[in-house]
Coordinates of C-alpha atoms and ligand atoms in Angstrom, one line a residue:
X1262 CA 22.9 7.1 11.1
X1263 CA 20.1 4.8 9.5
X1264 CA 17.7 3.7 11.3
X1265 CA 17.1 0.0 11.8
X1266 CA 13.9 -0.7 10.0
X1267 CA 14.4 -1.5 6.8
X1268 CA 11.0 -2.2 4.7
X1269 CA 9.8 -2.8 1.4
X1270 CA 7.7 -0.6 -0.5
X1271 CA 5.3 -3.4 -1.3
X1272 CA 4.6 -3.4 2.9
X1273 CA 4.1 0.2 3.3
X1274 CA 0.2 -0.3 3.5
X1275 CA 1.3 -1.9 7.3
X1276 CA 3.2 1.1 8.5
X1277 CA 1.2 4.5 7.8
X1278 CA 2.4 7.0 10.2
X1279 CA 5.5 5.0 11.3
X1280 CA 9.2 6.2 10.7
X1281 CA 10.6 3.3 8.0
X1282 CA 13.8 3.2 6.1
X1283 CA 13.6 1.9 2.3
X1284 CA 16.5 0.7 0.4
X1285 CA 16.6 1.1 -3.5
X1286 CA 17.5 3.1 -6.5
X1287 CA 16.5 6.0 -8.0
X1288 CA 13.6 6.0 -10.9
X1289 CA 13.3 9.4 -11.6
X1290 CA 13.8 12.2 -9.5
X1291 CA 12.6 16.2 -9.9
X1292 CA 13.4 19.0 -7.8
X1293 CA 11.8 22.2 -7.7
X1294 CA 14.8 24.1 -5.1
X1295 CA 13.2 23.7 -1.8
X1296 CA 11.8 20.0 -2.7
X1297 CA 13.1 17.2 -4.1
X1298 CA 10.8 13.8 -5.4
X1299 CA 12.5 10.6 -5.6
X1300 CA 10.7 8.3 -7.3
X1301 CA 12.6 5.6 -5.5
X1302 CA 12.3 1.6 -6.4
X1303 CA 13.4 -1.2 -4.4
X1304 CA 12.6 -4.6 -6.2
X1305 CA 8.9 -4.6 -4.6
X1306 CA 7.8 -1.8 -6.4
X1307 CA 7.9 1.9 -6.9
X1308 CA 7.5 4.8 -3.9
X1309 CA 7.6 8.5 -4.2
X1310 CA 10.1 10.1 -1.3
X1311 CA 9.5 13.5 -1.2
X1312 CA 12.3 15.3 0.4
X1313 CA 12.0 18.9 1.8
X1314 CA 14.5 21.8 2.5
X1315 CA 15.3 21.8 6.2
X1316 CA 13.5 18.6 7.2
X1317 CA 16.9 17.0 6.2
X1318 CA 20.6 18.1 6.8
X1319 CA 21.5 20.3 4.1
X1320 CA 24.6 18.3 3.0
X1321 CA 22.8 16.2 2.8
X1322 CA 19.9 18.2 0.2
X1323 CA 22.5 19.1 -1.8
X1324 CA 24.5 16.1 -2.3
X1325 CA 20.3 14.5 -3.4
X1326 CA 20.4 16.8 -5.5
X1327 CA 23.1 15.8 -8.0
X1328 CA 22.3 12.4 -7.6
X1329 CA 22.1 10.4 -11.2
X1330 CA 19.3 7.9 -12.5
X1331 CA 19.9 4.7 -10.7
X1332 CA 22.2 5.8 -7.8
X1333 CA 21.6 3.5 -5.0
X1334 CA 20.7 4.6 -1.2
X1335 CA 18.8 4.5 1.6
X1336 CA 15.4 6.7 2.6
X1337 CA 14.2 7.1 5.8
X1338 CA 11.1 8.9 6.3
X1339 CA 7.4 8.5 7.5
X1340 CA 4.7 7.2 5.9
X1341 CA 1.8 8.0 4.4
X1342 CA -1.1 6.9 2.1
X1343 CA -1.4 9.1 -1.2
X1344 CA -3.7 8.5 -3.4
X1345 CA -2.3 9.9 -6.3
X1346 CA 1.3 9.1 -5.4
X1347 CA 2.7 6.0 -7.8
X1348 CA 1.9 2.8 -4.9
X1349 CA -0.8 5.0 -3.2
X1350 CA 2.2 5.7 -0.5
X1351 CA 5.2 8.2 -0.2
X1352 CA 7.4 8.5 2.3
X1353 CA 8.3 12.4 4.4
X1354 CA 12.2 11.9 4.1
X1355 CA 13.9 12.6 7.4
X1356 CA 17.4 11.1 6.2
X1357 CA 19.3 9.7 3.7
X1358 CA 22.6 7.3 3.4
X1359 CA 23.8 7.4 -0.5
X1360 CA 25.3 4.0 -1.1
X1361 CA 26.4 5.0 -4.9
X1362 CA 26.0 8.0 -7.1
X1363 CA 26.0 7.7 -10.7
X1364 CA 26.1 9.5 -13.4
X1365 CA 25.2 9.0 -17.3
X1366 CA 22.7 5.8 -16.5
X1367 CA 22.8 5.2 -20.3
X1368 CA 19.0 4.2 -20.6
X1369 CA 17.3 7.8 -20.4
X1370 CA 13.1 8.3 -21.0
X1371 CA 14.4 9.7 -24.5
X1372 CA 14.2 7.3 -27.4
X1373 CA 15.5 3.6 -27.8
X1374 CA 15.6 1.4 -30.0
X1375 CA 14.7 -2.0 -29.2
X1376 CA 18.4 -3.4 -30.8
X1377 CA 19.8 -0.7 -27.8
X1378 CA 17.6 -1.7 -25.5
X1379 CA 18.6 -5.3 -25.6
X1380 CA 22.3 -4.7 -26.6
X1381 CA 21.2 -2.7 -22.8
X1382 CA 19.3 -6.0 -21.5
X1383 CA 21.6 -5.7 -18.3
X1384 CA 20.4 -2.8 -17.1
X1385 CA 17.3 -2.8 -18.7
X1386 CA 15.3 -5.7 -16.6
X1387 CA 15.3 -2.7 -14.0
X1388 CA 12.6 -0.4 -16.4
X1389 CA 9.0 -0.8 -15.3
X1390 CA 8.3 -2.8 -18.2
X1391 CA 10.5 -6.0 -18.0
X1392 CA 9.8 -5.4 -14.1
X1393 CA 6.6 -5.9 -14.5
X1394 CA 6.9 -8.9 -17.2
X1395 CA 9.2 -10.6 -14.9
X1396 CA 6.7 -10.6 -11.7
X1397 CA 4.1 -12.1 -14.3
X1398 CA 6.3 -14.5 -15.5
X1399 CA 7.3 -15.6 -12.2
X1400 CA 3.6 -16.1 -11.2
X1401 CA 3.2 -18.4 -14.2
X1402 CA 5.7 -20.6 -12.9
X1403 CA 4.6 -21.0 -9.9
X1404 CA 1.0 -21.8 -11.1
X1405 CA 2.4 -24.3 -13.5
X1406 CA 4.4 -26.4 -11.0
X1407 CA 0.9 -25.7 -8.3
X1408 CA -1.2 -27.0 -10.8
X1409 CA 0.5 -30.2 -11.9
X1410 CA 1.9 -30.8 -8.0
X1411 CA -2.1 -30.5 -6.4
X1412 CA -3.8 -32.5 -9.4
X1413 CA -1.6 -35.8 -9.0
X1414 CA 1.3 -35.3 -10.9
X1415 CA 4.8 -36.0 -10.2
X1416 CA 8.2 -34.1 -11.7
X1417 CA 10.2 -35.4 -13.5
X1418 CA 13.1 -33.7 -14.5
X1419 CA 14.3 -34.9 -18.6
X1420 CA 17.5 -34.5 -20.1
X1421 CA 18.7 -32.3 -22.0
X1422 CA 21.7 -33.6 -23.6
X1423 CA 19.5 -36.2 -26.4
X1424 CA 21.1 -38.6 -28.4
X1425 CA 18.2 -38.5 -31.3
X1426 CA 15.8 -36.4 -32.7
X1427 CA 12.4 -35.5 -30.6
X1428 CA 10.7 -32.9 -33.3
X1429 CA 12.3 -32.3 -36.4
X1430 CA 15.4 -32.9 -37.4
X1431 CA 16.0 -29.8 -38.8
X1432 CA 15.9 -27.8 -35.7
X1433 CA 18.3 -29.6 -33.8
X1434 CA 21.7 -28.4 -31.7
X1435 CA 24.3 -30.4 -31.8
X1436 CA 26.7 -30.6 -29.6
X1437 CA 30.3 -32.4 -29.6
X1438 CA 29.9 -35.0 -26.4
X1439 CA 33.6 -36.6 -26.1
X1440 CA 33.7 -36.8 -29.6
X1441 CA 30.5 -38.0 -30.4
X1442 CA 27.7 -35.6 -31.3
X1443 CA 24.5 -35.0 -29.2
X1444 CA 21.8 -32.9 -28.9
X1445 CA 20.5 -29.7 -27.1
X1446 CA 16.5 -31.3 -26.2
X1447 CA 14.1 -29.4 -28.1
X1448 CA 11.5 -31.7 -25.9
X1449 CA 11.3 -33.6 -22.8
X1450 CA 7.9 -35.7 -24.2
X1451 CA 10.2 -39.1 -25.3
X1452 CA 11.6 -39.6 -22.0
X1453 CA 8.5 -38.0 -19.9
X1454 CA 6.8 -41.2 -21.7
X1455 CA 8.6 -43.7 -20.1
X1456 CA 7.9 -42.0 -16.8
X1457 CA 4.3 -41.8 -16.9
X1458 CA 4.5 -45.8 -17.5
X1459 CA 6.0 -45.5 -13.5
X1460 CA 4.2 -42.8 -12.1
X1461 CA 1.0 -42.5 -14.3
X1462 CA 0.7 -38.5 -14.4
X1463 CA 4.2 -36.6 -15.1
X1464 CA 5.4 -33.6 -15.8
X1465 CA 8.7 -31.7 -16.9
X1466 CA 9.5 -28.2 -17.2
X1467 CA 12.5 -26.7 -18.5
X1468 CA 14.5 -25.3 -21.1
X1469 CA 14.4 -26.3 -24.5
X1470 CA 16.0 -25.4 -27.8
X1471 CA 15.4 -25.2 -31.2
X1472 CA 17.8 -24.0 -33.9
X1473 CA 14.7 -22.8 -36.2
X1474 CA 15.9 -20.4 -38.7
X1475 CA 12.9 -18.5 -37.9
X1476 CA 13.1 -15.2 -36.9
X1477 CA 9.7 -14.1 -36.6
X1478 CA 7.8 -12.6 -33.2
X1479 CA 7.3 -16.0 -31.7
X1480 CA 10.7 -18.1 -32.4
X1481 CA 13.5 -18.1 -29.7
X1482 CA 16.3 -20.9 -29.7
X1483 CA 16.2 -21.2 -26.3
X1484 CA 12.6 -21.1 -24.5
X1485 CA 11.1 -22.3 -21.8
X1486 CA 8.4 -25.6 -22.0
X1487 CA 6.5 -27.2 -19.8
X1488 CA 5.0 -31.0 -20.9
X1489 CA 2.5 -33.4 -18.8
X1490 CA 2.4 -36.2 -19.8
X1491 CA -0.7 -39.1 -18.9
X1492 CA -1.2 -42.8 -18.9
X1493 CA -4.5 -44.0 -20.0
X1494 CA -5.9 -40.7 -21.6
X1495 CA -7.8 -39.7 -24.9
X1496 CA -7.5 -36.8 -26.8
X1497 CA -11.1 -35.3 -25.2
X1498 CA -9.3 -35.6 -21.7
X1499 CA -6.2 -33.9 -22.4
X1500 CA -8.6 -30.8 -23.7
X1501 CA -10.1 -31.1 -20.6
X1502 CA -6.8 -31.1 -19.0
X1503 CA -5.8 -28.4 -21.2
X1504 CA -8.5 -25.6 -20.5
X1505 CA -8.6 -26.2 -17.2
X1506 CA -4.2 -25.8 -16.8
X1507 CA -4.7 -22.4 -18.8
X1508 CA -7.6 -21.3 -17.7
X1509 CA -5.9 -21.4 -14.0
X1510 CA -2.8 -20.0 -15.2
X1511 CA -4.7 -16.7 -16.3
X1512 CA -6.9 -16.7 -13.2
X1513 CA -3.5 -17.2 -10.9
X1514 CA -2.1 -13.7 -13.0
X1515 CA -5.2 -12.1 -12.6
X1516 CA -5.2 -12.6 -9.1
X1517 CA -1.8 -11.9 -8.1
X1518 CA -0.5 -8.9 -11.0
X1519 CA -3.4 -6.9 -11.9
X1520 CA -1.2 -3.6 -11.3
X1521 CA 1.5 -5.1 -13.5
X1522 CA -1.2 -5.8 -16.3
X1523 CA -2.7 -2.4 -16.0
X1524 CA 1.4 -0.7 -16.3
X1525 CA 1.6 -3.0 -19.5
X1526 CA -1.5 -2.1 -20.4
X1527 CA -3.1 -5.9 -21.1
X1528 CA -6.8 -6.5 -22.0
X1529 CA -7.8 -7.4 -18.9
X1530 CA -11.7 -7.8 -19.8
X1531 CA -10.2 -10.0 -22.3
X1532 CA -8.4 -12.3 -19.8
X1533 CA -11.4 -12.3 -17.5
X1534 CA -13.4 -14.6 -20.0
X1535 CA -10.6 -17.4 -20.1
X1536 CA -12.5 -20.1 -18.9
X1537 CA -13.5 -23.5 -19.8
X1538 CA -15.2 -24.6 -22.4
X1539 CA -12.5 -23.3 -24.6
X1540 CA -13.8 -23.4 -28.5
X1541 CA -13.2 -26.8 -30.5
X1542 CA -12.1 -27.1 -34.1
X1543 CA -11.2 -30.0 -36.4
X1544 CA -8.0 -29.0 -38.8
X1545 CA -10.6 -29.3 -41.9
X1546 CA -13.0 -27.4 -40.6
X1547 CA -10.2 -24.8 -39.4
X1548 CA -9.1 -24.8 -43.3
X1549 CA -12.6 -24.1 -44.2
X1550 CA -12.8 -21.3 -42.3
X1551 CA -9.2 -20.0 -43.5
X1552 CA -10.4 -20.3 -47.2
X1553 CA -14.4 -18.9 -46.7
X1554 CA -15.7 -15.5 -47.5
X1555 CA -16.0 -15.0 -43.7
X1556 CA -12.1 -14.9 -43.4
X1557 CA -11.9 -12.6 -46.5
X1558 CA -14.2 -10.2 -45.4
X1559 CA -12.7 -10.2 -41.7
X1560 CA -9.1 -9.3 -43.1
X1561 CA -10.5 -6.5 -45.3
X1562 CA -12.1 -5.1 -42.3
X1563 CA -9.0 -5.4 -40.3
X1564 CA -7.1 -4.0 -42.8
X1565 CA -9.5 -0.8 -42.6
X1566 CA -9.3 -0.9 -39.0
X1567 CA -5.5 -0.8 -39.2
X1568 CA -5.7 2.1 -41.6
X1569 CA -7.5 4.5 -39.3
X1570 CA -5.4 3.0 -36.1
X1571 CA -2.2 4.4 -37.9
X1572 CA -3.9 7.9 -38.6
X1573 CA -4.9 8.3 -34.9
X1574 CA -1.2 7.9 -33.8
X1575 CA 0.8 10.1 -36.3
X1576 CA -1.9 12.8 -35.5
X1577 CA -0.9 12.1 -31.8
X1578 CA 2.6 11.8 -32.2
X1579 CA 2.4 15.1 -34.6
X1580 CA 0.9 16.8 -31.5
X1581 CA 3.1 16.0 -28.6
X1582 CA 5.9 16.4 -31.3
X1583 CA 4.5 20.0 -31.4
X1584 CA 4.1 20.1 -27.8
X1585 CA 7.8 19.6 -27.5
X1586 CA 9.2 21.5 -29.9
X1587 CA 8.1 24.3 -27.8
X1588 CA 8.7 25.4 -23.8
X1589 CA 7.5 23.1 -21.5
X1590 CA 7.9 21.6 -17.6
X1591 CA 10.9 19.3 -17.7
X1592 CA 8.7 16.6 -16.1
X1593 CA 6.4 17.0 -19.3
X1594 CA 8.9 16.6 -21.6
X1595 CA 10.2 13.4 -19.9
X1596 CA 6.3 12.1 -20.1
X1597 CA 5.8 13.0 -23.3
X1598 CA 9.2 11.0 -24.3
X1599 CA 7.9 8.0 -22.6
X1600 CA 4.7 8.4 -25.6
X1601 CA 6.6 8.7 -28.3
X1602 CA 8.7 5.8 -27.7
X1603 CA 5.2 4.1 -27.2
X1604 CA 3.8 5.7 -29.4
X1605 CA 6.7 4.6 -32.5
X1606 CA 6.9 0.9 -31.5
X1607 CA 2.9 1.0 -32.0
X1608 CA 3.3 2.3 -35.1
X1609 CA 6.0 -0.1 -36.4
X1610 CA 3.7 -2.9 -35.4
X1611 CA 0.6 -1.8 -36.7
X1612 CA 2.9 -0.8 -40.6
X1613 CA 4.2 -4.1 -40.4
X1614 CA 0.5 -5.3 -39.9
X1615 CA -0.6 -3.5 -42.9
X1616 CA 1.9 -4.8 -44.8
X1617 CA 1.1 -8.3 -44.5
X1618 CA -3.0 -8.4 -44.2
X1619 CA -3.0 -8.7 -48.1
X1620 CA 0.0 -11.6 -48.0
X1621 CA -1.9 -13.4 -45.3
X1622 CA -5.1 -12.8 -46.4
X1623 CA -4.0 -14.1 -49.9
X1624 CA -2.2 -17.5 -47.5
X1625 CA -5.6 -18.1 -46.4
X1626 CA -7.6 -18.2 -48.9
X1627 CA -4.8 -20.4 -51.1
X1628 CA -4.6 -22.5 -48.1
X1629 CA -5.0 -26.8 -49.2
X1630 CA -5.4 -29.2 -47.1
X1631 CA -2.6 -31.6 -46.0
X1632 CA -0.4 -28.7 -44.9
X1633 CA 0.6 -27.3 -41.4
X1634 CA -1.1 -24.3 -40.4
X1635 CA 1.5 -21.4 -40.9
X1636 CA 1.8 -18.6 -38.2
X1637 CA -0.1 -16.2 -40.3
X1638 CA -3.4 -18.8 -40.8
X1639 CA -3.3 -19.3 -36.9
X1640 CA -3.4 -15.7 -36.3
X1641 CA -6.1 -15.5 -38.5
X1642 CA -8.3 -18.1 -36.7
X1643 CA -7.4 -16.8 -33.1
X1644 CA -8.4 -13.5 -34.1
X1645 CA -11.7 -14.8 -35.1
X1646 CA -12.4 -16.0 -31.4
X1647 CA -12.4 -14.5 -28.0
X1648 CA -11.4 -17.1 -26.0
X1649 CA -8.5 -19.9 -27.3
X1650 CA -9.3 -22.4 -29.9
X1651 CA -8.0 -26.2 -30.0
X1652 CA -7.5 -27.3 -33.3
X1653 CA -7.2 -31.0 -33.3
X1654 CA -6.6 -33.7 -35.8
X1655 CA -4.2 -32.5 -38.3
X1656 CA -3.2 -34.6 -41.5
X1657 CA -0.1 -37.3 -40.5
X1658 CA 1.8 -35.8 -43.4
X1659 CA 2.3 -32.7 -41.9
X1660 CA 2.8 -33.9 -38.1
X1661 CA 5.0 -35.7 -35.9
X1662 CA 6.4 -39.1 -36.1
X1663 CA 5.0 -40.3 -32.7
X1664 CA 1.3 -38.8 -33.0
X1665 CA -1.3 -41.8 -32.9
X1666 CA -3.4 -42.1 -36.2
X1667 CA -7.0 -41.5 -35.6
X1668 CA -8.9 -44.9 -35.7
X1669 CA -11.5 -43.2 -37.6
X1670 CA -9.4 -41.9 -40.5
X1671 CA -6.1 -42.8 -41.0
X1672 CA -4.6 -39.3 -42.7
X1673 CA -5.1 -37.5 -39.6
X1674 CA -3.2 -37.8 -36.0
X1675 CA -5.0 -37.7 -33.0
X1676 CA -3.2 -34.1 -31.8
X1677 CA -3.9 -30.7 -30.8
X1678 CA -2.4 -26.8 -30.9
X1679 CA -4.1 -24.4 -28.7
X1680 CA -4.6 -21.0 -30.2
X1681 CA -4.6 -18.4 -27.8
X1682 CA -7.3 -15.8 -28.4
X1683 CA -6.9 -12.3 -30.3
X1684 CA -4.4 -13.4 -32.9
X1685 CA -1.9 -14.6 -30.9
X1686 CA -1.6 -17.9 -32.2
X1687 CA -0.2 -21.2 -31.0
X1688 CA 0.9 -21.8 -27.5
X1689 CA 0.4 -25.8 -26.9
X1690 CA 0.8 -28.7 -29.0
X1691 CA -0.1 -31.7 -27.9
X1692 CA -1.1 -35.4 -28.8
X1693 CA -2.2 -39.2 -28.1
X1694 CA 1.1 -41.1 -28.4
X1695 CA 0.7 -43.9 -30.8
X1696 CA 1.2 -46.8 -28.4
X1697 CA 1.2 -49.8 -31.5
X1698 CA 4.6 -51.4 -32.0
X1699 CA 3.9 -51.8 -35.7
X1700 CA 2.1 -48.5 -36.1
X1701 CA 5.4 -46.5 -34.6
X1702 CA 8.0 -48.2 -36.1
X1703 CA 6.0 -47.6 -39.2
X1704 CA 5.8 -44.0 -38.5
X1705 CA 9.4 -43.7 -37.7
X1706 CA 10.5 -45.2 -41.0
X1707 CA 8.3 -43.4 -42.5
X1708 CA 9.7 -40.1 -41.4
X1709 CA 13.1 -41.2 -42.4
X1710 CA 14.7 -41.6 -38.8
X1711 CA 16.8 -44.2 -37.8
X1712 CA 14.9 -46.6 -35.7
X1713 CA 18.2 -48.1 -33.7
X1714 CA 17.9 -44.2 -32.5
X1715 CA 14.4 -45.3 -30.6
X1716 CA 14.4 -48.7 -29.6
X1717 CA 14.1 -47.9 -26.1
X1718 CA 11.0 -45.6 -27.0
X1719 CA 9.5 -48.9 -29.2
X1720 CA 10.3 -51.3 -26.3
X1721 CA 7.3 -49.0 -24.1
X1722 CA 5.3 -50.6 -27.2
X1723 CA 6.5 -53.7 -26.1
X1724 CA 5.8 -53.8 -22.4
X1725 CA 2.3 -53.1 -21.0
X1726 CA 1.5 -50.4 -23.7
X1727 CA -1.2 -48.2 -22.8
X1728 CA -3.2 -45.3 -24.3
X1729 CA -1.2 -42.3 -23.2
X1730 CA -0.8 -38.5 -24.5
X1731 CA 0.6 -35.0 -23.2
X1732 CA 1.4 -31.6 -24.7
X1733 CA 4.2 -28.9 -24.5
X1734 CA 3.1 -25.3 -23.2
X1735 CA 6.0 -22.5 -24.4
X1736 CA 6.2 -20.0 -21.5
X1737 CA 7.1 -17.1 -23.6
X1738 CA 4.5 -17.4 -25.5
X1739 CA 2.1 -17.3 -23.1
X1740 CA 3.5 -14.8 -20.9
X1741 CA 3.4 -12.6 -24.0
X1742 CA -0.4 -13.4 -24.8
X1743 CA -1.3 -12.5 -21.4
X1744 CA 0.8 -9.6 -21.3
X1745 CA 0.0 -8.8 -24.7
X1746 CA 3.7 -8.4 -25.8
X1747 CA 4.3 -8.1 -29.7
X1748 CA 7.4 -10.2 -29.4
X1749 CA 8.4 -13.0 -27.6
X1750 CA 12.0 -11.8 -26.2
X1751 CA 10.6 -9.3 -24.2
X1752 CA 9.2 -12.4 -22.1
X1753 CA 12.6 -13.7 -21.1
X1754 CA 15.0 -12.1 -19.1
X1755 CA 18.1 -13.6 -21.8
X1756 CA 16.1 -13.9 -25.3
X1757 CA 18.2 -16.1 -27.6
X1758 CA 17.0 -15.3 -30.9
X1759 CA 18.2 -16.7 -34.0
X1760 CA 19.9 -13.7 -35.8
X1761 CA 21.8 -12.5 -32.5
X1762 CA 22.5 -13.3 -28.8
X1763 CA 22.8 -10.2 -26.9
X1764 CA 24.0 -10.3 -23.6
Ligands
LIG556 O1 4.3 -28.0 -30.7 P1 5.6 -28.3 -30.1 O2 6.8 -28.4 -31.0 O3 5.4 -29.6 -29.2 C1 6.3 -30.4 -28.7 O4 7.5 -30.1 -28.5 C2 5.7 -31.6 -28.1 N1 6.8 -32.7 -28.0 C3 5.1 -31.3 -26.7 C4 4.5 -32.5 -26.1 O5 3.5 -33.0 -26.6 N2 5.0 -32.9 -24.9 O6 6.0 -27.2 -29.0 C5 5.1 -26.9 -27.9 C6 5.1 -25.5 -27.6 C7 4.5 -24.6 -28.7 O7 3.1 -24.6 -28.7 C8 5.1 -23.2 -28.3 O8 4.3 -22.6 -27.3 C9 6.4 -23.6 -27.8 O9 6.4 -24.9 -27.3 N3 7.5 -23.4 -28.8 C10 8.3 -22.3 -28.8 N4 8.3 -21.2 -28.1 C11 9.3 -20.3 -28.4 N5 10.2 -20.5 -29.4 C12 10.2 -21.6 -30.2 N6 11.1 -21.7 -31.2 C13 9.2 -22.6 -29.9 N7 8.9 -23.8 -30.5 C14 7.9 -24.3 -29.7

């Protein structure tokens, strides 16, 4: 019988030399006859159990050793630290209780590809890699809600059924309501505006669509956003505010996931600058940087660095190709595996890279001002910089309806996008709200909305109006900067992407 108790592998540290009993699934397991390693994980992490001839019933041995990838059961065993065991523990298996033995666990260390692996997306949270997004990503929700809950700000939780447009028109859901069309929210900023007129400092985080035709690393339909919004601030403040809510986002994953970072093999030394000041650029002189011989010489270089990335891995994938083509330890052939899969999806990346440094290059330097920054000219800046850039004061022409026109020239809004650092691009946009009747309804019209849609938004134009502003911050986005994940999807247990919907 099992022993009573039960413990995590992430707790092991507290019971060295004690008897414990660990509940999970099998990772990988090897036997060499007389002993077997299970490379068990629970949830908590990952433990070797290293089970030996005669130390358990031999029923028992046997029945281990036909035991599939992913059959669940119980361990129990003793502890002990091991340096060079995955965790730094393994457990001396005394017993063992199979709950279920499988057989054909379709997701083997040989070769997927990424349309399997999310056709697979079921069974493939439980591979070290989505594991380890998904611990990160639940640290950066907890350090979004801790921040906004210990600096003053209060929740408040938005629709998401919308009768009007908050962003473009274009990317709207609709949905038949009784009849009547509404929409899925693509923002919760119209509504979080009326609340900070209440409570002063708000916030609301949730889900939020977008039917962009746009299937490019950084577009899902459905994503996660979360939007403060403050009474009585100016663009300067909400940078301020903005830094300082990143800045203890990456900290908070530093602190609490470095082992996940190192698995996904992040740039840590890169995320241990992320600090305030964060670097400040106007949209003009961000388009004279696009369109300057700086830019052109940096995307040459790239473009050789590229180049000479791509010969290093097909020499290394040519050798381990070689490697395996010949007789070697099972356990080898499983690791090497592991590489090329790597090893490939690098590869695609970087080819897809080389393909479009001369297109993107070409962008930039054709780039005129009065148009929104495209993803390939904010990749472009953020790869210039080592920490994130703002760029603030875009022209109205190119921005939303409800940005406030800057009092010192009236072709730009007062806004901002954050660029996070080494190419990733945008991950917060963000504004002053215009708070003039006239202005906004002027604005609205403009855009070609119907302004019986926002009456209720004009009337907080009416009624004590107040300088006030806010941003959006996509999760996904971010997860995948810190985690430095080509694609967005990877960054969400579900991805919704425009072309499919898995599972
Ligand atoms: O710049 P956006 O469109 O800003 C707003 O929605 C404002 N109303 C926010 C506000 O001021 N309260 O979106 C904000 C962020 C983007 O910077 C990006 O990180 C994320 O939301 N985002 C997406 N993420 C994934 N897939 C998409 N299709 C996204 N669209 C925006």
């Amino acid at each position: 019988m099992m022993k009573n108790n039960k413990s995590y592998i992430s707790q092991l540290k507290d019971f060295v030399g004690q008897e414990v009993t660990l509940a999970g699934w099998i990772y990988q397991a090897r036997s060499s006859g007389k002993v077997q390693f299970i490379i068990l994980r629970d949830g908590s992490g990952l433990c070797q159990c290293v089970v030996e001839k005669g130390k358990v019933p031999d029923d028992v041995f046997d029945k281990l050793e036909h035991l599939g990838q992913e059959s669940s059961l119980m361990i129990t065993g003793v502890v002990r630290a091991e340096p060079r065991s995955v965790g730094g523990y393994e457990l001396a298996a005394t017993n063992t209780q199979v709950i279920h033995a499988t057989a054909d666990y379709p997701i083997t260390p040989k070769e997927h590809g990424i349309d399997f692996l999310l056709k697979h997306r079921h069974l493939h949270l439980r591979s070290q890699r989505q594991w380890c997004i998904g611990k990160i990503r639940h640290t950066v929700v907890d350090a979004i809600r801790r921040f906004f809950n210990d600096n003053g700000f209060t929740l408040v939780d938005t629709p998401i059924l919308m009768a009007a447009a908050g962003e473009e028109e274009q990317s709207l859901f609709e949905v038949d309501y009784f009849g009547e069309p509404l929409y899925l929210t693509q923002t919760g900023q119209l509504h979080l505006e009326c609340a900070a007129a209440s409570f002063g400092k708000v916030y609301c985080f949730g889900p939020t669509f977008r039917a962009e035709k746009s299937k490019t690393r950084r577009h899902l339909t459905e994503f996660w956003m979360v939007e403060p919004e403050v009474a009585f601030i100016d663009l300067p403040g909400l940078l301020e505010l903005a830094e300082n809510f990143v800045s203890y986002i990456v900290a908070r994953v530093l602190q609490d996931n470095k082992p996940q970072l190192e698995t996904l093999g992040a740039d840590i030394p890169a995320l241990e600058i992320i600090k305030p000041p964060f670097y400040r650029l106007t949209y003009t002189q961000a388009v004279e940087i696009l369109t300057g011989e700086k830019t052109a010489n940096f995307m040459a270089e790239q473009l050789n660095q590229l180049k000479q990335q791509k010969e290093t891995i097909e020499k290394r994938i040519a050798e381990i190709e070689k490697e395996q083509a010949g007789q070697i330890k099972q356990w080898k052939r499983d690791k090497n595996a592991a590489e090329l899969i790597d090893l490939r999806s690098d590869m695609e990346e970087i080819n897809i890279r080389i393909e479009n440094n001369p297109k993107h290059a070409q962008a930039a330097a054709e780039f005129r001002w009065g148009k929104d920054l495209g993803g390939s000219d904010e990749t472009i800046v953020s790869q210039m910089h080592d920490k994130p850039v703002f760029v603030t004061n875009y022209p109205a022409q190119a921005k939303a309806f409800y940005m406030k026109t800057d009092t010192d020239n009236n072709k730009v809004v007062q806004n901002f996008d954050l660029l996070a650092s080494k190419g990733f691009g945008e991950i917060i946009g963000g504004s002053v709200r215009e708070d003039n009747y006239d202005m906004l309804l002027k604005r609205i019209e403009e855009k070609g909305l119907k302004s019986e849609n926002y009456s209720w938004y004009l009337d907080l134009r009416k009624f004590g109006s107040v300088p006030h502003g806010g941003f959006g911050l996509g999760v996904e986005r971010t997860i995948a900067w810190l985690t430095g994940q080509p694609h967005i999807r990877q960054c969400i247990a579900f991805p919704r992407m425009m072309d499919k919907v898995y599972i």
